[in-house]
mmCIF file of N, CA and C and ligand atoms in Angstrom:
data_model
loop_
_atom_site.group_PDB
_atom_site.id
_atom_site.type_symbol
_atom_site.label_atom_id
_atom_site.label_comp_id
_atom_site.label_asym_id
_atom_site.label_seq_id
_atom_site.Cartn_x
_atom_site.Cartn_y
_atom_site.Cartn_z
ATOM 1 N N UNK A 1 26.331 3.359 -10.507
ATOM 2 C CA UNK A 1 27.163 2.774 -9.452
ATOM 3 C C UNK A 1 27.034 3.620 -8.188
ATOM 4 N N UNK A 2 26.628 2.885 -7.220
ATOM 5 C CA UNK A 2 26.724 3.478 -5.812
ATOM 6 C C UNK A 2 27.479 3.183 -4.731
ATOM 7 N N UNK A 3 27.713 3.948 -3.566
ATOM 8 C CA UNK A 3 28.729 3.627 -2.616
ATOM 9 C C UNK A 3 28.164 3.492 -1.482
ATOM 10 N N UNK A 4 28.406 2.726 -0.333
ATOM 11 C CA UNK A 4 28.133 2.805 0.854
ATOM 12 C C UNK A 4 28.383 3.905 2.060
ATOM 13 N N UNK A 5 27.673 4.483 2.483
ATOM 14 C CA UNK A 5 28.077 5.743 2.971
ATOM 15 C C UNK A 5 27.683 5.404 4.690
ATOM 16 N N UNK A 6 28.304 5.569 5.581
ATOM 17 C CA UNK A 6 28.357 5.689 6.959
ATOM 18 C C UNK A 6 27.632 7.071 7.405
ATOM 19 N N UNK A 7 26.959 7.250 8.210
ATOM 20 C CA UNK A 7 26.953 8.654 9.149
ATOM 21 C C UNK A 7 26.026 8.491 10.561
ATOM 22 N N UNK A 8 26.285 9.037 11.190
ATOM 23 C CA UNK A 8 26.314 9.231 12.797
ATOM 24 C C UNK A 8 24.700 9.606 12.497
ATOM 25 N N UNK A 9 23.666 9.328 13.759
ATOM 26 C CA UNK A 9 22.366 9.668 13.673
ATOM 27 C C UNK A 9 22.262 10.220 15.208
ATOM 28 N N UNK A 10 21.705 10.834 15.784
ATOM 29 C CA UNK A 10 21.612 11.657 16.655
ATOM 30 C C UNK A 10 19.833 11.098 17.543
ATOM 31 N N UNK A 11 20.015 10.300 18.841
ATOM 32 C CA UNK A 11 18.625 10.039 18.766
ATOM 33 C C UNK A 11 18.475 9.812 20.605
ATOM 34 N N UNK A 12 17.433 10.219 20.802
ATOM 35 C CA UNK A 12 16.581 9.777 21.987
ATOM 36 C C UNK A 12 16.622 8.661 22.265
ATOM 37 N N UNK A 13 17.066 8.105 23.892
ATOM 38 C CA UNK A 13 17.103 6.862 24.213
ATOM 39 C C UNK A 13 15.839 5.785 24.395
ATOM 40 N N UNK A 14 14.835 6.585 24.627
ATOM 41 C CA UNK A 14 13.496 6.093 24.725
ATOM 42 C C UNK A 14 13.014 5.729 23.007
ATOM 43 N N UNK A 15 13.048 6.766 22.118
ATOM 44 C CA UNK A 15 12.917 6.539 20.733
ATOM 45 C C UNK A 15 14.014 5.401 20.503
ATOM 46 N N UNK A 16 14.922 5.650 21.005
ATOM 47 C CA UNK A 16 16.048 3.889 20.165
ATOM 48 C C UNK A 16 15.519 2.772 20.745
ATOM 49 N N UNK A 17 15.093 2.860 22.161
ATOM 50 C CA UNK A 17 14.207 1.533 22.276
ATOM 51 C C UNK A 17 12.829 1.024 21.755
ATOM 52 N N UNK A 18 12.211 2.284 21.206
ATOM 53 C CA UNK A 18 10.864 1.984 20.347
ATOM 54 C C UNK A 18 11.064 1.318 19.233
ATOM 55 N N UNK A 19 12.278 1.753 18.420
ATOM 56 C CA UNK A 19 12.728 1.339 17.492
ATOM 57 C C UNK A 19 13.074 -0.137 17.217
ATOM 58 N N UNK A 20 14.237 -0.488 18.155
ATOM 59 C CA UNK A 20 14.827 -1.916 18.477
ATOM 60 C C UNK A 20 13.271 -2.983 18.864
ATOM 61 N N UNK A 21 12.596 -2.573 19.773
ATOM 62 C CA UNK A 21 11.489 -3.217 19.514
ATOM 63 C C UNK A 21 10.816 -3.111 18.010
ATOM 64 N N UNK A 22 10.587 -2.243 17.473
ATOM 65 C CA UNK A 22 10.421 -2.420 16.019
ATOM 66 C C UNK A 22 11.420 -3.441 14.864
ATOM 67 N N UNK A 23 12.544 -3.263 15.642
ATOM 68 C CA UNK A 23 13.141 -4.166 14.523
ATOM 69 C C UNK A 23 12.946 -5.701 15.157
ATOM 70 N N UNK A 24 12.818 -6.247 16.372
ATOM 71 C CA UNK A 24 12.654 -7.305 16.500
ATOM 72 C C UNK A 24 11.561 -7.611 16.436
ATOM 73 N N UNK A 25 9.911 -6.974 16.526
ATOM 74 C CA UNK A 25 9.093 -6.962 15.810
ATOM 75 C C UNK A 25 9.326 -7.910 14.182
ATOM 76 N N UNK A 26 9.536 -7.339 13.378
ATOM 77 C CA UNK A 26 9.733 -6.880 12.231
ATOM 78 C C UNK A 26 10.956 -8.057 11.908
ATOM 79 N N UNK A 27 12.009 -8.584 12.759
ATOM 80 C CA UNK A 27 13.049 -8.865 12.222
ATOM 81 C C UNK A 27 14.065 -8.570 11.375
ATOM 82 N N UNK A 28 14.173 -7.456 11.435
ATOM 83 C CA UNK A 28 15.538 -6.985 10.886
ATOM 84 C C UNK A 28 16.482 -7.047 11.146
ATOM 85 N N UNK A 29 17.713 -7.291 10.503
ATOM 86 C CA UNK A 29 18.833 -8.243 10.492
ATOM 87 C C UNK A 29 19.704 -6.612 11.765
ATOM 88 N N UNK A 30 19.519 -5.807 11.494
ATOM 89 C CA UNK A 30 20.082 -5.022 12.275
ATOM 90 C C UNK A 30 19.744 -3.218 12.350
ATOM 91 N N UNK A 31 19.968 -2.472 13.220
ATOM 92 C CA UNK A 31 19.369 -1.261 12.667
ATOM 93 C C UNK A 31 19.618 -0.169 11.153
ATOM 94 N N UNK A 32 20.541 -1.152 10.629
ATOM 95 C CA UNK A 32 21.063 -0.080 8.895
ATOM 96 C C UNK A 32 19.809 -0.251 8.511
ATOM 97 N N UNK A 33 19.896 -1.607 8.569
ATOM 98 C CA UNK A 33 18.314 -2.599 7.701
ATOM 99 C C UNK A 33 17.578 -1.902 7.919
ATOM 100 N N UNK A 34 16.969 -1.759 9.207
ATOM 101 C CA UNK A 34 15.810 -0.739 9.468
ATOM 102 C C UNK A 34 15.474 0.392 8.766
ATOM 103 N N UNK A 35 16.757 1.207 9.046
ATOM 104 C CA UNK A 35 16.664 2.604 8.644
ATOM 105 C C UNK A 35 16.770 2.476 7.027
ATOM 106 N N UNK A 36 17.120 1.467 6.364
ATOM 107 C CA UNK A 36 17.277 2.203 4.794
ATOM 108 C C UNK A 36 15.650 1.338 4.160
ATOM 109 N N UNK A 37 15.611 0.593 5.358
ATOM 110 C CA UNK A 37 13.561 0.281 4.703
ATOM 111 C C UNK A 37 12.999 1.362 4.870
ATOM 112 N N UNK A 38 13.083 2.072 6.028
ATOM 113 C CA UNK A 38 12.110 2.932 6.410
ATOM 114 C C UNK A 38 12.191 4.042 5.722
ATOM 115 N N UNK A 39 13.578 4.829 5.116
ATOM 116 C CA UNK A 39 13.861 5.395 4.212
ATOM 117 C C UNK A 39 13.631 5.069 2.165
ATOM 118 N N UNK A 40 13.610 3.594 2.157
ATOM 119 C CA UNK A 40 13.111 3.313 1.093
ATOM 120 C C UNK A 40 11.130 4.068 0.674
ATOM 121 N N UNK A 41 10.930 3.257 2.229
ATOM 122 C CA UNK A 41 9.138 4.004 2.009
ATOM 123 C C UNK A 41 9.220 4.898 1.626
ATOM 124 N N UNK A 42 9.546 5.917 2.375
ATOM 125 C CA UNK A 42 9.357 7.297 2.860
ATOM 126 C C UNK A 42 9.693 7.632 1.215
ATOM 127 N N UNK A 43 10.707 7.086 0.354
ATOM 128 C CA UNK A 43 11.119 7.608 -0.640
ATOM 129 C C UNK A 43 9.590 7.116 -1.876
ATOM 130 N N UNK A 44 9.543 5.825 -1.509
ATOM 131 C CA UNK A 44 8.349 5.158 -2.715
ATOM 132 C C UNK A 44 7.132 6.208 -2.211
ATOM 133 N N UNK A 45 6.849 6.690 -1.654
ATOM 134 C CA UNK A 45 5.860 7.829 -1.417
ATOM 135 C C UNK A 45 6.023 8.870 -1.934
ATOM 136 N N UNK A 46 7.527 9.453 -1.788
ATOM 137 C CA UNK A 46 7.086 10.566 -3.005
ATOM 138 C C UNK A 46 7.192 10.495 -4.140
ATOM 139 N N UNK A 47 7.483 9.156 -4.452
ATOM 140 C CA UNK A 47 7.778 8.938 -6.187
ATOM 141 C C UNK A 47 6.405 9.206 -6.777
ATOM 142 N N UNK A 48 5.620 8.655 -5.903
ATOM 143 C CA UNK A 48 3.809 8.567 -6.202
ATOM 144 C C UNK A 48 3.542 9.578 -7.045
ATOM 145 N N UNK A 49 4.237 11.153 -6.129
ATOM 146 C CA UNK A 49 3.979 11.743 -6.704
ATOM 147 C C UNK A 49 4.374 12.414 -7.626
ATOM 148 N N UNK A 50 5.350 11.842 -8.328
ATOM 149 C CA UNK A 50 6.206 12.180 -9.529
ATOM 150 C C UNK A 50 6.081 11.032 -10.972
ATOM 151 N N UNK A 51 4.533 10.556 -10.567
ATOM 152 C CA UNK A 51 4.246 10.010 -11.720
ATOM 153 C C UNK A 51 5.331 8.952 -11.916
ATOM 154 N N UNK A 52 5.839 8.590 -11.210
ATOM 155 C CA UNK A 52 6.584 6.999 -11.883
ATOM 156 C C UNK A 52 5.483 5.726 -11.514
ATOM 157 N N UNK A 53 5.601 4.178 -12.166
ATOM 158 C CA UNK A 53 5.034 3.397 -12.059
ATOM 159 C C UNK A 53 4.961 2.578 -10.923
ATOM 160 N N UNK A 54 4.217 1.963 -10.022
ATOM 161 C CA UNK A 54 3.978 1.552 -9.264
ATOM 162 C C UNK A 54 3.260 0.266 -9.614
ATOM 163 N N UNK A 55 3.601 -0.641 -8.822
ATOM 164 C CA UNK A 55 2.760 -2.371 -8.498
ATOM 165 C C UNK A 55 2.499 -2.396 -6.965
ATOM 166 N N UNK A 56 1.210 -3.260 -7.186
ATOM 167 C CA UNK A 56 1.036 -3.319 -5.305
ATOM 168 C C UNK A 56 -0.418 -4.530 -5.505
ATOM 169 N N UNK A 57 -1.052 -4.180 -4.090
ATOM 170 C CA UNK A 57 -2.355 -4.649 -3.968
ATOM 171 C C UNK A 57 -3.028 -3.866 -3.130
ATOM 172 N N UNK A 58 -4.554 -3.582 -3.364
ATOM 173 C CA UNK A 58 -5.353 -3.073 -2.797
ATOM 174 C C UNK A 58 -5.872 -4.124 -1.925
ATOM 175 N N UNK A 59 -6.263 -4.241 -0.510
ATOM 176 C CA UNK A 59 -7.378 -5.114 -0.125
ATOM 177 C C UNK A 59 -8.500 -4.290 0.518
ATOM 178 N N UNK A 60 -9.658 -4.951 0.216
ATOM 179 C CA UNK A 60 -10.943 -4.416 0.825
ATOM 180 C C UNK A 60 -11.611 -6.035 1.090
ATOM 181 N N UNK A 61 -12.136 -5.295 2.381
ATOM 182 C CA UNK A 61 -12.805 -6.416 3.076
ATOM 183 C C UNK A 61 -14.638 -5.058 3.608
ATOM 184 N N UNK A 62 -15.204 -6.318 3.712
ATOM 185 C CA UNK A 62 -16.717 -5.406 3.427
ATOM 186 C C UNK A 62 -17.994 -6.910 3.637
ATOM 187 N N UNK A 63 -19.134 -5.945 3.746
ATOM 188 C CA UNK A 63 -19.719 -7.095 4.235
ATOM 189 C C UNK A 63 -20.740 -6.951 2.578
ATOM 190 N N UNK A 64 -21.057 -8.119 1.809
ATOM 191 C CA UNK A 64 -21.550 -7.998 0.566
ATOM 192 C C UNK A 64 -23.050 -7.830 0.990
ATOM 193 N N UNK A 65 -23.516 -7.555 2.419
ATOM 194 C CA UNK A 65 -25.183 -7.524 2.224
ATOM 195 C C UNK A 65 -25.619 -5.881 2.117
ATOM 196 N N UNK A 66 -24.386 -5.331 2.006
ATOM 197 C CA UNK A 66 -24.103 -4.035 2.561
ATOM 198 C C UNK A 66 -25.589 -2.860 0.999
ATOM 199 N N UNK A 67 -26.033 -2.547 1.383
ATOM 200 C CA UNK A 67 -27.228 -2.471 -0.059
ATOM 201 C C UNK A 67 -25.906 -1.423 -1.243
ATOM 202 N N UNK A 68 -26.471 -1.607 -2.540
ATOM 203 C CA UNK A 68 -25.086 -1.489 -3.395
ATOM 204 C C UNK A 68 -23.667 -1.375 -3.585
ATOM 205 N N UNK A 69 -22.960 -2.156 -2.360
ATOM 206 C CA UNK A 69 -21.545 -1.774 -2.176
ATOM 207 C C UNK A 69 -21.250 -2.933 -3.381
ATOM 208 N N UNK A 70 -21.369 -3.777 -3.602
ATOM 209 C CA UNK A 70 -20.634 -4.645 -4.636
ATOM 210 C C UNK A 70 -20.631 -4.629 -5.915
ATOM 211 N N UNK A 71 -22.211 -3.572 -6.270
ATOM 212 C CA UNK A 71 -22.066 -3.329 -7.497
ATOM 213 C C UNK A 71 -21.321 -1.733 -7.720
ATOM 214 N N UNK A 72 -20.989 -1.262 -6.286
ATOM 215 C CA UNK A 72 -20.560 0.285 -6.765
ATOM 216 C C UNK A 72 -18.535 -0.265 -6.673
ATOM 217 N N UNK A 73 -18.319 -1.325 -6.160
ATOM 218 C CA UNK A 73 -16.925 -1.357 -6.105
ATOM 219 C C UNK A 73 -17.071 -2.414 -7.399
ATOM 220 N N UNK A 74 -17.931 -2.917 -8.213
ATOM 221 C CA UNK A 74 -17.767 -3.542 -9.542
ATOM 222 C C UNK A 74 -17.300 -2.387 -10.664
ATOM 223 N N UNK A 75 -18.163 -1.255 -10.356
ATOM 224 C CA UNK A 75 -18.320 -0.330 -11.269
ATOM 225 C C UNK A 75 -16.984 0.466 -11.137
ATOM 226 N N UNK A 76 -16.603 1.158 -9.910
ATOM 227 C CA UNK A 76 -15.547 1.661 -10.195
ATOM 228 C C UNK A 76 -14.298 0.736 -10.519
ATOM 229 N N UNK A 77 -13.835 -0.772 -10.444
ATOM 230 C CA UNK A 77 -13.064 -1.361 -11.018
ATOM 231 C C UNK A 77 -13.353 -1.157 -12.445
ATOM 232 N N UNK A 78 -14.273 -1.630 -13.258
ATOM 233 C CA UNK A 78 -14.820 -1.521 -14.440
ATOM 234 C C UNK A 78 -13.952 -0.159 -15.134
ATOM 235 N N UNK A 79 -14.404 0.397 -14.457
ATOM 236 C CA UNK A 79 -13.824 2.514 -14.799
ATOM 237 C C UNK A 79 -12.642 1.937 -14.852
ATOM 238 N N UNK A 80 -11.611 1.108 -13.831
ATOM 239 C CA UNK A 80 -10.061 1.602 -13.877
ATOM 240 C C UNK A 80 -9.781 0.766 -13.868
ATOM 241 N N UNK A 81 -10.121 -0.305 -15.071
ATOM 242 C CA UNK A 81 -9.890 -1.622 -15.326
ATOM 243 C C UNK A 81 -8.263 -1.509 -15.798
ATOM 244 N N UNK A 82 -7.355 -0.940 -16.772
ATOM 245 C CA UNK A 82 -6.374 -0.672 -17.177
ATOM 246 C C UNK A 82 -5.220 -0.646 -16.033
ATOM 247 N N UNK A 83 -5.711 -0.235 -14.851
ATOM 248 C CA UNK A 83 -4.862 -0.151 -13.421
ATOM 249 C C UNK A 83 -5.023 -1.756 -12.844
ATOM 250 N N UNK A 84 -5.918 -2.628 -13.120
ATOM 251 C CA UNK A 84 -6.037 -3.694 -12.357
ATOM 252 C C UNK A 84 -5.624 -4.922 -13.078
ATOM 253 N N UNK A 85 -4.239 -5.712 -12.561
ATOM 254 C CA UNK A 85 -4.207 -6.755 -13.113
ATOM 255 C C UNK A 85 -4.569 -8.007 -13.423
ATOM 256 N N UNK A 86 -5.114 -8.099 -11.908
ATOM 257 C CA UNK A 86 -5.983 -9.280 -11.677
ATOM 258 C C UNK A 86 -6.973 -8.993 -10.116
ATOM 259 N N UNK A 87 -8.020 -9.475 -9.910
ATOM 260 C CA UNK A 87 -8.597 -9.759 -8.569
ATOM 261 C C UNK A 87 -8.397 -11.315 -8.337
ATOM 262 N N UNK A 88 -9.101 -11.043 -6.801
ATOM 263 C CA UNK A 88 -9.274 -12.052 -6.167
ATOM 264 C C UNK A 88 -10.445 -12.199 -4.993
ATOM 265 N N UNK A 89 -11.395 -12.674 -5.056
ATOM 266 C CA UNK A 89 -12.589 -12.144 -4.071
ATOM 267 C C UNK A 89 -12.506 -13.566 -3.657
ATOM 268 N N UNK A 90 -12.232 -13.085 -2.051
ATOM 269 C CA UNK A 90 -12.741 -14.677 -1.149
ATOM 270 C C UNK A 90 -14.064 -14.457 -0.269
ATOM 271 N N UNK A 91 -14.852 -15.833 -0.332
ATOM 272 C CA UNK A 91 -16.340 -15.253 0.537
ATOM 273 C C UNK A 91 -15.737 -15.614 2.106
ATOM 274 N N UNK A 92 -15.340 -14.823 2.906
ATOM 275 C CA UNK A 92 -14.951 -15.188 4.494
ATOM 276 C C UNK A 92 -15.969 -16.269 4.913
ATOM 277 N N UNK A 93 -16.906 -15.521 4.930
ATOM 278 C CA UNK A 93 -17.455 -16.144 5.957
ATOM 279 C C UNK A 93 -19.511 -15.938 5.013
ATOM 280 N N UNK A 94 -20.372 -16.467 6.122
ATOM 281 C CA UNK A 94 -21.718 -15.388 5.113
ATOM 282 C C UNK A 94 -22.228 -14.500 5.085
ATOM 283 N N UNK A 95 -21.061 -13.229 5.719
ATOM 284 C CA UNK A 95 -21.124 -11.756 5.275
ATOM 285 C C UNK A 95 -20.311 -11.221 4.791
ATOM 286 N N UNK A 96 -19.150 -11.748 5.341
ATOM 287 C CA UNK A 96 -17.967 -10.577 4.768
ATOM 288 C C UNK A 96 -17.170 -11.357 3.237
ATOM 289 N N UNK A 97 -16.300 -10.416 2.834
ATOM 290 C CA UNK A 97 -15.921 -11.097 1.738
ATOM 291 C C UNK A 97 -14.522 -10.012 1.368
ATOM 292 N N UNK A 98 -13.898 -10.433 1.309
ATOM 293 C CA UNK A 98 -12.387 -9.862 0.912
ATOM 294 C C UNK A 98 -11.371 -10.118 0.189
ATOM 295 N N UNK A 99 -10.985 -8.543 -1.088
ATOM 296 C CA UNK A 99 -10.989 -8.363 -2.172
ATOM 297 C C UNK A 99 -9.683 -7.970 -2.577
ATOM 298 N N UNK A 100 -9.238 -8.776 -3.054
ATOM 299 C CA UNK A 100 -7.519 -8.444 -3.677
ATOM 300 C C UNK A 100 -6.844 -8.185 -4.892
ATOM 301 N N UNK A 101 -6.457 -7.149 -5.036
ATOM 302 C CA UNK A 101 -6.558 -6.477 -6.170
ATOM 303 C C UNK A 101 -4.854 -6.198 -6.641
ATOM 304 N N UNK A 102 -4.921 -6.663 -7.665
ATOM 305 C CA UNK A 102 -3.060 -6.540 -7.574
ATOM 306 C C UNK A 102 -3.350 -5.350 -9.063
ATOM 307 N N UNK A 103 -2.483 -4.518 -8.879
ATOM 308 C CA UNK A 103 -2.514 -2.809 -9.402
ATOM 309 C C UNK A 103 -1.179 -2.886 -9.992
ATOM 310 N N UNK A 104 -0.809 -2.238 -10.808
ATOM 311 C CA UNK A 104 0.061 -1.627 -11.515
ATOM 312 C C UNK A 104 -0.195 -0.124 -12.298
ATOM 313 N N UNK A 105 0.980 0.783 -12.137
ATOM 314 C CA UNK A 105 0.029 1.857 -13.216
ATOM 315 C C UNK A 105 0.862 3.305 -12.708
ATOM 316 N N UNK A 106 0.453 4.559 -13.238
ATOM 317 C CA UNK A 106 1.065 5.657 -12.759
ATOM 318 C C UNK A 106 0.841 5.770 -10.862
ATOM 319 N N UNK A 107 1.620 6.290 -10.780
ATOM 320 C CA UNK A 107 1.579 6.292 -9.002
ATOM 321 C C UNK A 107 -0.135 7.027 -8.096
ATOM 322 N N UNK A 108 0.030 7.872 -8.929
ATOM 323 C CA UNK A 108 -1.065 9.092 -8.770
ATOM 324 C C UNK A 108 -2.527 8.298 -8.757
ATOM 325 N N UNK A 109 -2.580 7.442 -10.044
ATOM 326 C CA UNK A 109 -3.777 7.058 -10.301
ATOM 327 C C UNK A 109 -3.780 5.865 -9.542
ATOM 328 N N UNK A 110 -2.944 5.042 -9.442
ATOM 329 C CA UNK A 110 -3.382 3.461 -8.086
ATOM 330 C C UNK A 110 -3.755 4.376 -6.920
ATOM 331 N N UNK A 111 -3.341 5.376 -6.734
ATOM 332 C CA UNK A 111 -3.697 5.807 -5.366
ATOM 333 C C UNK A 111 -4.934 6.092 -5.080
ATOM 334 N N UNK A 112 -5.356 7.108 -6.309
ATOM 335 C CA UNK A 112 -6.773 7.884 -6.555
ATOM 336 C C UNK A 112 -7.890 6.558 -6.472
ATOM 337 N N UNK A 113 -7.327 5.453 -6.902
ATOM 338 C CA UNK A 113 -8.400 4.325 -7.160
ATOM 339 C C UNK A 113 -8.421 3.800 -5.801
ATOM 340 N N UNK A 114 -7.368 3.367 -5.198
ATOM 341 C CA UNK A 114 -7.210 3.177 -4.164
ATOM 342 C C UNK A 114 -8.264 3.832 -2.833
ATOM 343 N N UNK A 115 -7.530 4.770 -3.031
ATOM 344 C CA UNK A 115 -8.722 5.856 -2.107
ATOM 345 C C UNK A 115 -10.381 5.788 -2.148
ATOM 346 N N UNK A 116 -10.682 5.516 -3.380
ATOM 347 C CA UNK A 116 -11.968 5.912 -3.838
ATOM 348 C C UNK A 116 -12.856 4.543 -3.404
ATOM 349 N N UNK A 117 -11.785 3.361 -3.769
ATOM 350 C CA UNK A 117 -12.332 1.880 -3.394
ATOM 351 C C UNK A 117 -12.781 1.949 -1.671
ATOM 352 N N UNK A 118 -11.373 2.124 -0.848
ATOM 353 C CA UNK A 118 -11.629 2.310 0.251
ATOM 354 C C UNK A 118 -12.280 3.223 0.844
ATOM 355 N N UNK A 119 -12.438 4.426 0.176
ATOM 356 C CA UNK A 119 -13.604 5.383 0.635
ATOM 357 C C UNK A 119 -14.832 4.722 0.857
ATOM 358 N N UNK A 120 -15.184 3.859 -0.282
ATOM 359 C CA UNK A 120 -16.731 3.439 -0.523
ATOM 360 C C UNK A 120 -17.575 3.674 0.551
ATOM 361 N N UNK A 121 -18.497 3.635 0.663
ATOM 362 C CA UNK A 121 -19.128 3.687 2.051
ATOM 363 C C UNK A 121 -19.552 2.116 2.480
ATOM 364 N N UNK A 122 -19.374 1.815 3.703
ATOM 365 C CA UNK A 122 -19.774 0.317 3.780
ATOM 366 C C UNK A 122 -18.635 -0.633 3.677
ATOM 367 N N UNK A 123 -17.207 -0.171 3.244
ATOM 368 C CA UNK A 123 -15.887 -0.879 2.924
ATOM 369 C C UNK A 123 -15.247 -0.752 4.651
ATOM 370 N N UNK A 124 -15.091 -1.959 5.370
ATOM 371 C CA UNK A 124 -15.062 -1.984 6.724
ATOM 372 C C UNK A 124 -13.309 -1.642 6.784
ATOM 373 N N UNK A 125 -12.823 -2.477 5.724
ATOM 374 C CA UNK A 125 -11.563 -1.485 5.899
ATOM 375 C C UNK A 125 -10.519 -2.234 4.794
ATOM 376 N N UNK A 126 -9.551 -1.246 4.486
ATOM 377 C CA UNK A 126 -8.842 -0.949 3.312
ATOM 378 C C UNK A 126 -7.657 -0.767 3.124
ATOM 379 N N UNK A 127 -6.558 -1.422 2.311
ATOM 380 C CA UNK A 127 -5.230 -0.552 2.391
ATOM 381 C C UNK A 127 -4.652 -0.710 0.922
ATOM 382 N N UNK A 128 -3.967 -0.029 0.486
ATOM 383 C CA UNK A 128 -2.737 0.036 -0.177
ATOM 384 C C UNK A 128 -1.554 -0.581 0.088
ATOM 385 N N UNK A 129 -0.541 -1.598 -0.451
ATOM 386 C CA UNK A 129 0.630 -1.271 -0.329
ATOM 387 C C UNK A 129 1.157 -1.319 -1.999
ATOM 388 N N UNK A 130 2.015 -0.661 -1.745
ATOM 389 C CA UNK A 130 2.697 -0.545 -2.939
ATOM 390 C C UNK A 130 4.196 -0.227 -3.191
ATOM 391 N N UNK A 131 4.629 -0.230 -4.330
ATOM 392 C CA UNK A 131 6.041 -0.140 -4.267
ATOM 393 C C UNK A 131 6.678 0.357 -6.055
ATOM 394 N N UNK A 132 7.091 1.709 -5.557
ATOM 395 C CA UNK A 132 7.636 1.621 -6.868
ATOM 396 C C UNK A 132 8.329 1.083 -7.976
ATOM 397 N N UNK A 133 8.588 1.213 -8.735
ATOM 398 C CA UNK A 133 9.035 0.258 -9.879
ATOM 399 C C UNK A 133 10.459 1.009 -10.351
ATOM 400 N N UNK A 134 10.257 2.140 -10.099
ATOM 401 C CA UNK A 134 11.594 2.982 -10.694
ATOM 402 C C UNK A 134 11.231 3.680 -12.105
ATOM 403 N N UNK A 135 10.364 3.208 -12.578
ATOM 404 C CA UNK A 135 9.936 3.417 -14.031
ATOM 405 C C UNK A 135 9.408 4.558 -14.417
ATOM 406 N N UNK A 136 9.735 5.728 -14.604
ATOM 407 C CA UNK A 136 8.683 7.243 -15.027
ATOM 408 C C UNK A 136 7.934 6.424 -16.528
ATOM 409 N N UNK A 137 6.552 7.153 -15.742
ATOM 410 C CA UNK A 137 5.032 7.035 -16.675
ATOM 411 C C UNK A 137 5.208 8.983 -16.943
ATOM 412 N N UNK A 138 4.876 8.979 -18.448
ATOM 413 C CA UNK A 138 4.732 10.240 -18.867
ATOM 414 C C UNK A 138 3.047 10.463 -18.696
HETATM 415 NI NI1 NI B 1 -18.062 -12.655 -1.308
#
C-alpha cells in the first residue's frame, strides 16, 4: 500500500518552459504526470541493472544489400533466441527493411542483445524500449 506524497521542486524558469513544451509535446494530462513518467524511466533503468525482468522491442532498420548484415543479425538472434518472443521483418521499400523484435528476459541480457544487434555494422539505426516487469530473474 502506497500514499500520495506532495513536495515543492525548485526549478529554472527557462527549464519549466522546456518542460511544459515537453508535456504538450507529449500530452500529458499535467506536470505530476510528467514528472512521475520521467521518474518511472529513470527508475526502469536501473532495475536493468539489478537483474529483474524486462519486455520491450528492439527495432532495426538496415539496408538488406548491406554484404552479410542479415545473415550476421540471423545468427546473433539464433544465439539469443530464448530472449526473443517473436519478430517481425517488413521489406520498406527495395533496400531497406525493418525489424521488430519483441524481447522479454533478464534486464542485463535484452540490453547486451540489444546493443550488439544495433552495433552491427551496416544497422542504419536502432533502439530499445523497454519496461520493467517488476519481476527479479535470479
Ligand atoms: Ni527485407
Amino acid at each position: 500500500m502506497s500514499n500520495t506524497v506532495r513536495f515543492g521542486v525548485s526549478i529554472n524558469d527557462d527549464l519549466l518552459c522546456k518542460f511544459d513544451n515537453l508535456i504538450d509535446q507529449r500530452s500529458y494530462a499535467n506536470r505530476s504526470e510528467a514528472i512521475r513518467d520521467l521518474i518511472r524511466k529513470e527508475l526502469v533503468k536501473r532495475e536493468w541493472a539489478k537483474n529483474e525482468e524486462v519486455v520491450g522491442v528492439i527495432t532495426l532498420l538496415y539496408d538488406h544489400h548491406q554484404r552479410n548484415l542479415s545473415g550476421n543479425l540471423t545468427r546473433l538472434q539464433h544465439h539469443q533466441h530464448d530472449l526473443i518472443i517473436s519478430t517481425t521483418h517488413i521489406h520498406l521499400d527495395g533496400d531497406n527493411c525493418l525489424e521488430l523484435l519483441a524481447v522479454k528476459g533478464k534486464g542485463k541480457e535484452v540490453e547486451h542483445l540489444a546493443s550488439h544487434l544495433i552495433g552491427t555494422k551496416g544497422v542504419k539505426h536502432g533502439e530499445l524500449t523497454a519496461t520493467s516487469t517488476g519481476k527479479k530473474i535470479d
